[in-house]
Short mmCIF file of C-alpha atoms in Angstrom, two decimals:
data_model
loop_
_atom_site.label_atom_id
_atom_site.label_comp_id
_atom_site.label_asym_id
_atom_site.label_seq_id
_atom_site.Cartn_x
_atom_site.Cartn_y
_atom_site.Cartn_z
CA MET A 20 84.00 109.90 87.07
CA ALA A 21 83.72 108.67 83.49
CA ILE A 22 86.98 107.62 81.86
CA MET A 23 87.81 110.19 79.17
CA ARG A 24 90.05 108.99 76.37
CA PRO A 25 91.67 110.91 73.54
CA ALA A 26 90.40 110.51 69.98
CA GLY A 27 91.43 107.23 68.42
CA ASP A 28 91.82 105.38 71.71
CA TYR A 29 89.14 102.70 71.53
CA ASP A 30 88.91 99.06 72.55
CA ARG A 31 89.71 96.41 69.97
CA THR A 32 89.73 93.33 72.18
CA TYR A 33 88.58 92.37 75.67
CA LYS A 34 92.23 92.20 76.70
CA HIS A 35 92.73 95.78 75.53
CA ASP A 36 89.59 96.84 77.36
CA MET A 37 90.96 95.41 80.63
CA GLY A 38 94.42 96.87 80.15
CA VAL A 39 95.73 99.32 82.73
CA ILE A 40 98.41 100.72 80.42
CA ARG A 41 96.84 101.35 77.02
CA GLN A 42 99.36 103.32 74.98
CA ARG A 43 102.89 102.49 73.89
CA TRP A 44 104.29 105.78 75.24
CA GLN A 45 102.85 104.89 78.64
CA TYR A 46 104.82 101.63 78.62
CA ILE A 47 107.97 103.55 77.70
CA LEU A 48 107.49 106.09 80.50
CA LEU A 49 106.84 103.31 83.02
CA ILE A 50 109.97 101.42 81.99
CA PHE A 51 112.09 104.58 82.21
CA PHE A 52 110.64 105.36 85.65
CA ILE A 53 111.42 101.87 86.97
CA LEU A 54 114.93 102.02 85.51
CA ALA A 55 115.46 105.42 87.13
CA LEU A 56 114.50 103.97 90.51
CA PHE A 57 116.73 100.92 90.19
CA THR A 58 119.70 103.03 89.06
CA LEU A 59 119.15 105.63 91.78
CA PRO A 60 122.29 104.63 93.75
CA LEU A 61 124.41 105.50 90.69
CA TYR A 62 123.52 109.20 90.63
CA ALA A 63 121.92 110.03 94.01
CA SER A 64 123.40 110.53 97.45
CA GLU A 65 123.17 107.95 100.22
CA SER A 66 120.65 110.08 102.13
CA THR A 67 118.40 110.34 99.06
CA VAL A 68 118.54 106.59 98.51
CA SER A 69 117.74 106.02 102.19
CA LEU A 70 114.73 108.36 101.91
CA VAL A 71 113.40 106.57 98.80
CA ASN A 72 113.97 103.25 100.53
CA ARG A 73 111.88 104.38 103.51
CA ILE A 74 109.13 105.65 101.23
CA GLY A 75 109.01 102.31 99.40
CA ILE A 76 108.73 100.32 102.63
CA PHE A 77 105.85 102.43 103.94
CA ILE A 78 104.08 102.34 100.57
CA ILE A 79 103.92 98.55 100.92
CA ALA A 80 102.32 98.83 104.38
CA VAL A 81 99.86 101.51 103.22
CA GLN A 82 98.89 99.38 100.22
CA GLY A 83 97.79 96.68 102.66
CA LEU A 84 95.89 99.24 104.72
CA ASN A 85 94.23 100.42 101.50
CA VAL A 86 92.87 96.92 100.87
CA LEU A 87 91.38 96.85 104.37
CA THR A 88 90.22 100.44 104.83
CA GLY A 89 90.01 101.81 101.29
CA TYR A 90 88.35 98.85 99.59
CA THR A 91 86.60 97.04 102.45
CA GLY A 92 85.80 100.02 104.69
CA GLN A 93 87.24 98.42 107.85
CA ILE A 94 89.15 100.99 109.91
CA SER A 95 92.39 99.73 111.43
CA LEU A 96 94.76 101.40 113.88
CA GLY A 97 97.06 98.41 114.28
CA GLN A 98 99.01 98.32 111.02
CA ALA A 99 102.28 99.26 112.73
CA ALA A 100 101.80 96.42 115.23
CA PHE A 101 101.52 93.89 112.40
CA MET A 102 104.67 95.38 110.89
CA THR A 103 106.34 94.70 114.24
CA VAL A 104 105.26 91.05 114.03
CA GLY A 105 106.78 90.67 110.58
CA GLY A 106 109.98 92.36 111.70
CA TYR A 107 110.42 90.09 114.73
CA ILE A 108 109.65 86.92 112.75
CA SER A 109 112.22 87.79 110.12
CA ALA A 110 114.83 88.85 112.69
CA ILE A 111 114.48 85.62 114.68
CA LEU A 112 114.44 83.24 111.72
CA VAL A 113 117.40 84.89 110.01
CA GLY A 114 119.43 85.73 113.13
CA ASN A 115 118.76 82.72 115.38
CA PHE A 116 118.11 79.96 112.85
CA GLY A 117 120.34 81.17 110.03
CA LEU A 118 117.67 80.97 107.33
CA ASN A 119 118.00 82.96 104.12
CA PHE A 120 116.28 86.34 104.22
CA PHE A 121 114.56 85.84 100.86
CA LEU A 122 113.04 82.60 102.12
CA VAL A 123 112.00 84.19 105.41
CA LEU A 124 110.40 87.30 103.87
CA PRO A 125 107.17 85.56 102.72
CA ILE A 126 107.09 83.61 105.99
CA ALA A 127 107.17 86.91 107.90
CA GLY A 128 104.27 88.18 105.79
CA LEU A 129 102.21 85.03 106.39
CA GLY A 130 102.98 85.09 110.12
CA ALA A 131 101.80 88.68 110.40
CA GLY A 132 98.72 87.74 108.36
CA LEU A 133 97.78 85.01 110.83
CA VAL A 134 98.13 87.45 113.73
CA GLY A 135 96.01 89.94 111.81
CA LEU A 136 93.29 87.30 111.49
CA LEU A 137 93.00 87.14 115.28
CA PHE A 138 92.44 90.86 115.57
CA GLY A 139 90.03 90.78 112.63
CA LEU A 140 87.63 88.42 114.39
CA PRO A 141 85.62 91.28 116.00
CA SER A 142 84.86 92.67 112.53
CA LEU A 143 81.75 90.46 112.26
CA ARG A 144 80.11 92.06 115.29
CA VAL A 145 81.42 95.62 115.28
CA LYS A 146 82.38 98.25 112.73
CA GLY A 147 83.35 101.89 112.51
CA PHE A 148 84.59 103.42 115.75
CA TYR A 149 84.22 100.18 117.71
CA LEU A 150 86.30 98.25 115.15
CA ALA A 151 88.96 100.94 115.34
CA MET A 152 89.13 100.40 119.09
CA ALA A 153 89.36 96.63 118.59
CA THR A 154 92.28 96.96 116.17
CA LEU A 155 93.87 99.54 118.46
CA SER A 156 94.27 96.77 121.01
CA ALA A 157 96.86 95.16 118.73
CA GLN A 158 98.98 98.27 119.12
CA PHE A 159 99.13 97.64 122.88
CA ILE A 160 99.10 93.83 123.08
CA ILE A 161 101.82 93.07 120.53
CA PRO A 162 104.44 95.51 121.94
CA TRP A 163 103.65 94.23 125.45
CA VAL A 164 104.28 90.67 124.30
CA THR A 165 107.61 91.62 122.74
CA ARG A 166 108.70 93.36 125.95
CA ASN A 167 107.56 90.86 128.57
CA LEU A 168 107.41 87.37 127.05
CA TRP A 169 110.21 85.09 125.78
CA ALA A 170 112.93 87.35 127.16
CA ASP A 171 115.69 84.97 126.05
CA THR A 172 114.60 85.25 122.42
CA LEU A 173 113.06 88.71 122.14
CA ASN A 174 115.42 90.41 124.64
CA GLY A 175 112.65 92.44 126.27
CA ALA A 176 112.50 96.18 125.74
CA GLN A 177 116.07 96.21 124.41
CA GLY A 178 114.97 94.45 121.24
CA ILE A 179 117.21 92.38 119.00
CA ASN A 180 119.81 93.15 116.38
CA VAL A 181 118.87 92.10 112.87
CA PRO A 182 121.49 90.61 110.53
CA VAL A 183 122.20 91.97 107.08
CA PRO A 184 120.49 90.10 104.21
CA MET A 185 122.89 88.34 101.89
CA ILE A 186 122.90 86.08 98.87
CA ARG A 187 125.38 83.36 97.98
CA LEU A 188 126.99 83.57 94.54
CA PRO A 189 129.27 81.05 92.82
CA ILE A 190 132.95 81.71 92.24
CA VAL A 191 133.58 82.80 88.63
CA ALA A 192 136.98 82.08 87.09
CA GLY A 193 138.49 81.57 90.53
CA ASN A 194 137.46 85.01 91.77
CA CYS A 195 134.50 86.70 93.40
CA ILE A 196 132.36 89.10 91.42
CA LEU A 197 132.90 92.78 92.17
CA GLY A 198 131.01 93.79 95.30
CA THR A 199 131.08 90.33 96.88
CA THR A 200 133.39 88.82 99.50
CA PHE A 201 134.68 85.28 99.80
CA ASP A 202 133.49 83.31 102.83
CA PRO A 203 135.74 80.30 103.54
CA GLU A 204 133.10 78.63 105.72
CA VAL A 205 130.72 78.14 102.79
CA SER A 206 133.35 78.31 100.02
CA ALA A 207 131.31 80.84 98.11
CA CYS A 208 131.07 84.56 97.42
CA LEU A 209 128.57 86.53 99.52
CA TYR A 210 126.83 89.74 98.49
CA ARG A 211 125.63 91.69 101.52
CA PHE A 212 122.81 94.23 101.35
CA ALA A 213 124.54 96.32 103.99
CA THR A 214 123.85 99.89 102.83
CA PRO A 215 120.71 101.70 101.62
CA SER A 216 122.18 101.79 98.12
CA GLN A 217 122.28 97.99 98.15
CA PHE A 218 119.11 97.33 100.15
CA ILE A 219 116.93 99.49 97.90
CA TYR A 220 116.93 96.77 95.24
CA ILE A 221 115.11 94.44 97.63
CA THR A 222 112.62 97.14 98.58
CA LEU A 223 111.86 98.06 94.98
CA ALA A 224 111.44 94.41 93.94
CA VAL A 225 108.96 93.76 96.77
CA LEU A 226 107.19 97.04 96.01
CA LEU A 227 106.69 96.05 92.38
CA ILE A 228 105.20 92.71 93.46
CA THR A 229 102.83 94.25 96.02
CA THR A 230 101.76 96.99 93.59
CA VAL A 231 100.81 94.45 90.93
CA ALA A 232 99.12 92.28 93.57
CA SER A 233 97.04 95.14 95.01
CA LEU A 234 96.06 96.27 91.51
CA ASN A 235 94.91 92.76 90.59
CA ILE A 236 93.02 92.41 93.87
CA SER A 237 91.04 95.58 93.13
CA ARG A 238 90.11 94.27 89.66
CA SER A 239 89.17 90.75 90.73
CA ARG A 240 86.06 89.15 92.14
CA LEU A 241 87.62 89.44 95.59
CA GLY A 242 88.11 93.18 95.19
CA ARG A 243 84.57 93.71 93.95
CA ALA A 244 83.30 91.86 97.02
CA PHE A 245 85.41 94.12 99.25
CA ILE A 246 83.99 97.24 97.60
CA SER A 247 80.42 96.00 97.92
CA ILE A 248 80.96 95.42 101.65
CA ARG A 249 82.36 98.93 101.99
CA ASP A 250 79.46 100.55 100.13
CA ASN A 251 76.60 98.60 101.75
CA ASP A 252 77.32 95.51 103.79
CA LEU A 253 73.64 94.60 104.16
CA ALA A 254 73.07 94.64 100.41
CA ALA A 255 76.30 92.67 99.91
CA GLU A 256 75.10 89.99 102.32
CA LEU A 257 71.74 89.78 100.55
CA LEU A 258 73.64 89.22 97.29
CA GLY A 259 75.33 86.16 98.81
CA ILE A 260 78.64 87.61 100.01
CA ASN A 261 79.87 86.03 103.24
CA LEU A 262 80.72 89.17 105.23
CA PHE A 263 82.77 87.45 107.91
CA ALA A 264 84.89 85.46 105.43
CA TYR A 265 85.64 88.44 103.21
CA LYS A 266 86.38 90.78 106.11
CA LEU A 267 88.84 88.24 107.48
CA ARG A 268 90.45 87.97 104.05
CA ALA A 269 90.86 91.74 103.99
CA PHE A 270 92.50 91.68 107.42
CA PHE A 271 94.77 88.84 106.33
CA ILE A 272 95.90 90.60 103.14
CA ALA A 273 96.49 93.89 104.96
CA SER A 274 98.54 92.14 107.65
CA VAL A 275 100.59 90.22 105.07
CA PHE A 276 101.56 93.49 103.40
CA ALA A 277 102.38 94.94 106.83
CA GLY A 278 104.50 91.90 107.69
CA LEU A 279 106.51 92.28 104.48
CA ALA A 280 107.06 95.96 105.17
CA GLY A 281 108.02 95.27 108.79
CA ALA A 282 110.59 92.65 107.78
CA LEU A 283 112.11 95.05 105.25
CA LEU A 284 112.22 97.86 107.81
CA ALA A 285 113.81 95.68 110.49
CA HIS A 286 116.62 94.52 108.19
CA ASN A 287 117.09 98.02 106.85
CA LEU A 288 117.46 99.48 110.36
CA ARG A 289 119.47 96.42 111.61
CA HIS A 290 117.49 96.49 114.88
CA ILE A 291 113.92 96.14 116.10
CA ASN A 292 112.21 96.56 119.46
CA SER A 293 108.75 97.36 120.78
CA GLU A 294 109.19 101.09 120.07
CA THR A 295 110.51 100.86 116.53
CA LEU A 296 106.92 101.05 115.28
CA ASN A 297 104.24 102.46 117.58
CA LEU A 298 100.75 103.93 117.56
CA ASN A 299 102.02 107.14 115.96
CA ASP A 300 103.10 105.14 112.92
CA SER A 301 99.66 103.50 112.62
CA VAL A 302 97.99 106.91 112.69
CA LEU A 303 100.60 108.23 110.26
CA MET A 304 99.86 105.45 107.76
CA LEU A 305 96.13 106.08 108.02
CA GLY A 306 96.84 109.76 107.32
CA MET A 307 98.96 108.78 104.32
CA LEU A 308 96.05 106.81 102.92
CA VAL A 309 93.60 109.68 103.47
CA ALA A 310 95.93 112.18 101.82
CA GLY A 311 96.58 109.89 98.87
CA GLY A 312 93.01 108.74 98.34
CA LEU A 313 91.06 105.89 99.90
CA GLY A 314 90.23 102.99 97.62
CA THR A 315 92.51 104.01 94.75
CA ASN A 316 95.55 102.22 93.36
CA VAL A 317 97.80 105.29 93.28
CA GLY A 318 96.59 106.68 96.62
CA PRO A 319 99.15 104.84 98.79
CA ILE A 320 101.98 106.00 96.51
CA PHE A 321 100.89 109.65 96.43
CA GLY A 322 99.99 109.86 100.11
CA THR A 323 103.07 108.12 101.49
CA THR A 324 105.43 110.16 99.32
CA LEU A 325 103.75 113.44 100.28
CA ILE A 326 103.65 112.82 104.04
CA ILE A 327 107.26 111.62 104.24
CA PHE A 328 108.41 114.61 102.18
CA LEU A 329 106.49 116.90 104.54
CA GLU A 330 108.26 115.25 107.50
CA GLU A 331 111.62 115.86 105.83
CA LEU A 332 110.57 119.47 105.17
CA ALA A 333 109.72 119.87 108.85
CA ILE A 334 113.22 118.66 109.74
CA LEU A 335 114.78 121.13 107.29
CA ILE A 336 112.89 124.16 108.60
CA THR A 337 113.37 123.28 112.28
CA PRO A 338 116.58 125.37 112.69
CA PHE A 339 114.78 128.36 111.19
CA VAL A 340 111.63 127.98 113.30
CA ILE A 341 113.39 127.56 116.64
CA THR A 342 115.06 130.95 116.18
CA PHE A 343 111.67 132.48 116.98
CA PHE A 344 111.36 130.41 120.19
CA PRO A 345 114.86 130.36 121.72
CA ASP A 346 113.57 129.63 125.23
CA ASN A 347 111.79 126.43 124.18
CA SER A 348 113.79 125.23 121.21
CA ALA A 349 113.71 121.55 122.23
CA GLY A 350 109.93 121.49 122.60
CA VAL A 351 109.38 123.30 119.30
CA ALA A 352 111.72 120.92 117.47
CA ALA A 353 109.90 117.88 118.88
CA ALA A 354 106.43 119.27 118.07
CA LEU A 355 107.11 120.49 114.54
CA ARG A 356 106.80 117.15 112.72
CA PRO A 357 103.44 116.12 114.26
CA LEU A 358 102.25 119.71 113.79
CA VAL A 359 103.02 119.63 110.07
CA PHE A 360 101.37 116.22 109.70
CA GLY A 361 98.23 117.27 111.59
CA LEU A 362 97.93 120.51 109.63
CA ALA A 363 98.35 118.71 106.30
CA LEU A 364 95.76 116.08 107.25
CA ALA A 365 93.25 118.72 108.35
CA LEU A 366 93.71 120.69 105.11
CA PHE A 367 93.20 117.54 103.05
CA LEU A 368 90.01 116.65 104.92
CA ILE A 369 88.66 120.15 104.33
CA PHE A 370 89.78 120.97 100.78
CA GLU A 371 90.61 117.60 99.19
CA PRO A 372 88.70 114.88 101.07
CA ARG A 373 89.04 112.40 98.19
CA GLY A 374 92.82 112.69 98.20
CA LEU A 375 95.52 113.36 95.66
CA ALA A 376 94.35 110.46 93.49
CA HIS A 377 91.09 112.29 92.76
CA ARG A 378 92.98 115.49 91.95
CA TRP A 379 95.20 113.48 89.60
CA MET A 380 92.12 112.17 87.79
CA LEU A 381 90.82 115.73 87.40
CA ILE A 382 94.15 116.89 86.01
CA LYS A 383 94.18 114.06 83.46
CA ALA A 384 90.59 114.82 82.44
CA ALA A 385 91.39 118.52 82.02
CA TRP A 386 94.44 117.68 79.93
CA ARG A 387 92.41 115.47 77.63
CA LEU A 388 89.79 118.20 77.21
CA ARG A 389 92.33 120.89 76.37
CA PRO A 390 91.92 123.58 75.10
CA PHE A 391 88.30 123.56 76.23
CA ALA A 392 88.89 122.76 79.92
CA ARG A 393 88.78 125.62 82.40
#
């Protein structure tokens, strides 16, 4: 779709032509939106903050899946397994070795990225359904490893408790800053990210970084190579693109994003085991991407927010629905969430196959054509 701009909005420089945000009022709205998110704990309930925190974590993972599936066209059903890798790496390094969480977070992403490279090796020989089956193996192998190997460290199926992230702050005027506690062992004040209202600042900071990174990837030479592989891999290879190298890069980037999200989720939940993230979560994230829009920058945000809100809606209407099935209330309550997700995904595939991002583009185009749009 051609980019439609209002009268008077034209390019003056190459920098302006490449700009994502073109108008001053757009900058103002973006700043207000970011400030509203970071000040959410001041005016929202703990449950609302926890919900937004969960949405932010899964947006990060779906952004990585968008690089792999949306831009490169490589289907993956193992994103939740790579999140598990990142969660375990962070939990072990912080809990067993006492490293700082903010130092461990990129290490967890890189560790998950290296594991993702191993499962991306079949991408040179297979694609489509066969590649989906190859990545699906990660969803069985990685949980099996966490349950059966290194029992002293990983604690088998029981999993491991994850410590609360904290930062060390200096003592000011002989006292600790409000919200921190004095630790005599280190002679410093410690701020613990122990509640969702405190942890959300970490999630939002990482989300901002991954959003800017994914946007820049899509606009770079690397992103253009990914898109060419997705559209026609044979033509891309004839143009000099090394398919194997770029496919592995896509797997690595997607797994890094998953590792970051997994580390955040593990520390947010304070516990991780082989069942914290399973195959259902991998399918759920793929559905989020489809609903939001494959290969778009806003697709992961739209899709993740919509699907998680639908899950919360399913929880809210469960007491009402089970009144119609009193003899099987437990089964109906368990089946309602996957039923809502499956129905929403089917409706999107039928009526909006290009996702909410495409609908958003149509709405913007109609607004710019007003009052002539119908």
